[in-house]
Amino acid sequence: MTDTTARDRSAERAVVLLSGGLDSATTLALARGQQLECHTLALDYGQRHIAELAAAGRLATVLGAASHRVVSVDLRAIGGSALTDDLAVPEQGAESPQGIPITYVPARNTILLAIALGLAETLDAANLFIGVNAIDYSGYPDCRPQFIAAFEDLARVATKRAIEGGAIQIRTPLINLTKAEIIRTGHRLGLDYGLTVSCYQADEQGQACGKCDSCRIRNQGFIEAGLPDPTVYQPGAAPG
């Protein structure tokens, strides 16, 4: 294989971070729509439920990922988040605290990107997709363009591939879209959002609580997109 052929194949290959939620599923659908060979990666970080990991596996299969991996990093060991610690998930109607919410998981996206960067090097993939969004989101610092730009700078000096002239591009196709725009994009691509799990406290079947911040943002997105919300809610639960 010539160097040119190897570079061409590398440019057609991507690692896609896939949580099982709405945003990451749309990101994978967009990458597949570009005819990229997508290798998906989910992180089992000790989150409250594993329903989203099951959703990630389903989505990887349905959307035609070339491979799917689940990497375990137990962030319960450091705690500090309602998603990994014995802390209550804020629900709709409760007084919203100022600042970054308790559902922020310390360093999660930094760890996710670091692992995905390693996989991209291993697979000789030129593209690394992450579905972060800085418009309709919960205010996490590691979803902002500044964070992505800083990590991309790090990747340029931290990887063998970049030093040898083959930088890995971190691609964030959703970062400046509203939730409604994201949903319309996925709908246009034929994505079944009923396969996704977004709720912070979904049950074992992936049924949503309808009360957490993630449920609220997701439901409002469907309303603003003018599309039916396929989310399955727990008995007696519904957003509002």
C-alpha positions as MATLAB code, in Angstrom:
seq = 'MTDTTARDRSAERAVVLLSGGLDSATTLALARGQQLECHTLALDYGQRHIAELAAAGRLATVLGAASHRVVSVDLRAIGGSALTDDLAVPEQGAESPQGIPITYVPARNTILLAIALGLAETLDAANLFIGVNAIDYSGYPDCRPQFIAAFEDLARVATKRAIEGGAIQIRTPLINLTKAEIIRTGHRLGLDYGLTVSCYQADEQGQACGKCDSCRIRNQGFIEAGLPDPTVYQPGAAPG';
ca = [
       0.000    0.000    0.000;
       1.415    3.392   -0.979;
       1.614    6.316    1.454;
      -1.080    8.125   -0.554;
      -3.416    5.133   -0.353;
      -2.796    4.812    3.395;
      -3.598    8.508    3.916;
      -6.785    8.147    1.864;
      -7.906    5.181    3.957;
      -7.075    7.043    7.161;
      -9.185   10.029    6.067;
     -12.140    7.702    5.491;
     -11.922    6.209    9.000;
     -13.405    7.724   12.179;
     -13.762    7.040   15.875;
     -17.174    8.160   17.148;
     -17.907    8.564   20.850;
     -21.317    6.988   21.399;
     -23.089    7.322   24.738;
     -26.451    5.979   23.577;
     -28.080    9.399   23.865;
     -29.720   11.633   21.294;
     -26.715   13.823   20.482;
     -24.136   11.074   20.056;
     -26.571    9.023   17.937;
     -27.071   12.009   15.621;
     -23.300   12.464   15.436;
     -22.850    8.842   14.369;
     -25.622    9.188   11.777;
     -23.892   12.273   10.343;
     -20.524   10.514   10.191;
     -22.072    7.489    8.484;
     -23.838    9.865    6.091;
     -20.372   11.009    5.008;
     -19.597    7.384    4.105;
     -16.969    7.172    6.829;
     -15.870    3.860    8.305;
     -16.995    4.459   11.886;
     -15.624    2.722   14.962;
     -17.769    3.553   17.984;
     -16.628    3.849   21.583;
     -18.771    3.966   24.724;
     -17.520    4.573   28.261;
     -18.788    2.601   31.228;
     -17.792    5.154   33.845;
     -19.954    3.965   36.735;
     -23.051    5.889   35.685;
     -26.343    5.308   37.490;
     -27.714    2.965   34.869;
     -26.430    0.792   32.041;
     -29.449    1.365   29.793;
     -27.513    3.979   27.829;
     -24.690    1.498   27.202;
     -27.209   -1.013   25.848;
     -28.618    1.769   23.656;
     -25.126    2.550   22.352;
     -24.677   -1.068   21.316;
     -28.014   -1.091   19.499;
     -27.246    2.160   17.702;
     -23.805    0.975   16.618;
     -25.411   -2.076   15.011;
     -28.354   -0.280   13.408;
     -26.224    2.562   12.030;
     -23.592    0.245   10.617;
     -20.529    0.898   12.768;
     -17.495   -1.119   11.682;
     -16.786   -1.960   15.330;
     -18.057   -1.060   18.789;
     -16.107   -0.996   22.050;
     -17.055   -0.378   25.664;
     -14.204    0.822   27.876;
     -14.577    0.780   31.661;
     -13.226    3.615   33.821;
     -14.911    3.717   37.219;
     -15.406    7.413   37.966;
     -17.330    6.486   41.112;
     -13.892    6.262   42.693;
     -13.639   10.046   42.563;
     -17.368   10.853   42.780;
     -18.458   14.472   42.725;
     -21.450   14.015   40.416;
     -25.079   13.009   40.812;
     -24.514   10.592   37.933;
     -21.791    8.643   39.743;
     -22.264    9.397   43.442;
     -25.017    9.060   46.040;
     -26.411   12.489   45.258;
     -29.914   13.414   44.159;
     -30.472   14.232   40.495;
     -32.169   17.668   40.314;
     -35.714   17.452   39.007;
     -37.994   19.876   37.277;
     -39.782   22.175   39.682;
     -36.923   22.206   42.169;
     -34.993   25.415   42.657;
     -32.123   25.516   40.171;
     -28.736   26.181   41.786;
     -26.444   28.754   40.240;
     -23.375   27.635   38.324;
     -22.470   24.240   36.933;
     -25.072   21.585   37.870;
     -24.385   18.599   40.093;
     -24.922   16.284   37.088;
     -21.579   17.452   35.660;
     -19.125   14.524   35.822;
     -15.614   15.816   36.615;
     -13.214   15.314   33.680;
     -15.581   12.927   31.840;
     -15.168   14.428   28.373;
     -11.430   14.851   28.910;
     -11.167   11.139   29.721;
     -13.496   10.176   26.862;
     -11.499   12.131   24.323;
      -8.180   10.823   25.652;
      -9.305    7.205   25.259;
     -10.851    7.915   21.857;
      -7.643    9.637   20.770;
      -5.675    6.514   21.646;
      -8.113    4.361   19.680;
      -7.885    6.716   16.690;
      -4.101    6.305   16.707;
      -4.402    2.539   16.957;
      -6.876    2.381   14.065;
      -5.054    5.041   12.021;
      -8.209    7.157   11.923;
      -7.959   10.813   10.924;
     -11.313   11.773   12.463;
     -12.627   11.759   16.020;
     -16.297   12.673   16.444;
     -17.913   13.820   19.696;
     -21.497   15.044   20.020;
     -20.950   17.955   22.387;
     -23.375   20.871   22.156;
     -22.992   24.397   23.541;
     -26.477   25.793   22.811;
     -29.264   23.713   24.417;
     -27.297   21.911   27.121;
     -26.829   21.758   30.896;
     -23.912   24.189   31.128;
     -21.025   21.728   31.379;
     -17.605   23.350   30.807;
     -16.341   20.421   28.725;
     -19.026   20.920   26.064;
     -17.770   24.340   24.960;
     -15.764   25.195   21.828;
     -12.882   26.438   24.030;
     -12.484   22.977   25.529;
     -12.512   21.238   22.153;
      -9.949   23.675   20.718;
      -7.672   23.177   23.731;
      -7.893   19.389   23.485;
      -7.160   19.492   19.764;
      -4.037   21.540   20.561;
      -3.055   18.885   23.099;
      -3.561   16.113   20.544;
      -1.167   17.843   18.144;
       1.705   17.582   20.621;
       0.732   14.377   22.439;
       0.410   11.800   19.662;
       2.898    9.950   17.486;
       0.554   10.340   14.546;
       0.473   14.149   14.801;
       4.246   14.438   15.269;
       4.696   12.432   12.080;
       2.395   14.749   10.138;
      -1.016   13.084   10.522;
      -3.001   15.122   13.036;
      -6.334   13.748   14.225;
      -9.205   16.174   13.671;
     -11.753   16.440   16.473;
     -15.084   16.959   14.799;
     -18.063   18.464   16.633;
     -20.906   18.744   14.098;
     -23.553   19.604   16.733;
     -21.703   22.157   18.813;
     -23.559   25.216   17.497;
     -26.972   23.637   16.873;
     -30.100   23.941   18.988;
     -31.657   20.711   20.234;
     -34.486   21.159   17.713;
     -31.952   21.521   14.893;
     -30.158   18.390   16.055;
     -33.419   16.434   16.113;
     -34.430   17.666   12.650;
     -30.999   16.639   11.365;
     -31.343   13.112   12.721;
     -34.917   12.870   11.460;
     -33.751   13.854    7.965;
     -31.148   11.085    8.136;
     -33.790    8.541    9.147;
     -32.514    8.113   12.709;
     -34.937    6.367   15.085;
     -34.663    8.370   18.320;
     -36.714    5.698   20.055;
     -33.453    3.704   20.206;
     -31.717    6.383   22.282;
     -31.611    6.941   26.056;
     -30.984   10.464   27.382;
     -32.457   10.418   30.895;
     -30.091   10.888   33.847;
     -32.061    8.368   35.891;
     -33.557    5.944   33.391;
     -34.682    2.574   34.709;
     -33.190   -0.760   33.620;
     -35.458   -0.827   30.568;
     -34.273    2.638   29.516;
     -37.570    4.301   30.416;
     -37.163    8.007   31.200;
     -38.095    9.817   34.416;
     -39.484   12.865   32.595;
     -38.244   15.146   35.386;
     -34.485   15.615   35.047;
     -32.723   18.329   33.092;
     -31.857   15.977   30.256;
     -35.490   14.863   29.869;
     -36.659   18.487   29.863;
     -34.154   19.607   27.201;
     -34.877   16.558   25.048;
     -38.671   16.940   25.190;
     -38.515   20.673   24.502;
     -36.318   19.922   21.501;
     -38.951   17.648   19.989;
     -41.653   20.239   20.620;
     -39.614   22.974   18.920;
     -38.711   20.630   16.057;
     -42.406   19.940   15.495;
     -41.839   16.195   15.715;
     -43.314   13.520   18.015;
     -41.161   12.544   20.984;
     -40.647    8.747   20.869;
     -39.261    8.624   24.425;
     -40.751    5.871   26.581;
     -41.389    7.193   30.090;
     -41.631    5.338   33.357;
     -45.208    4.616   34.542;
     -46.811    7.833   35.716;
     -43.910    9.954   34.490;
     -44.071   12.578   31.774;
     -42.312   15.874   31.132;
     -44.115   19.059   32.006;
];
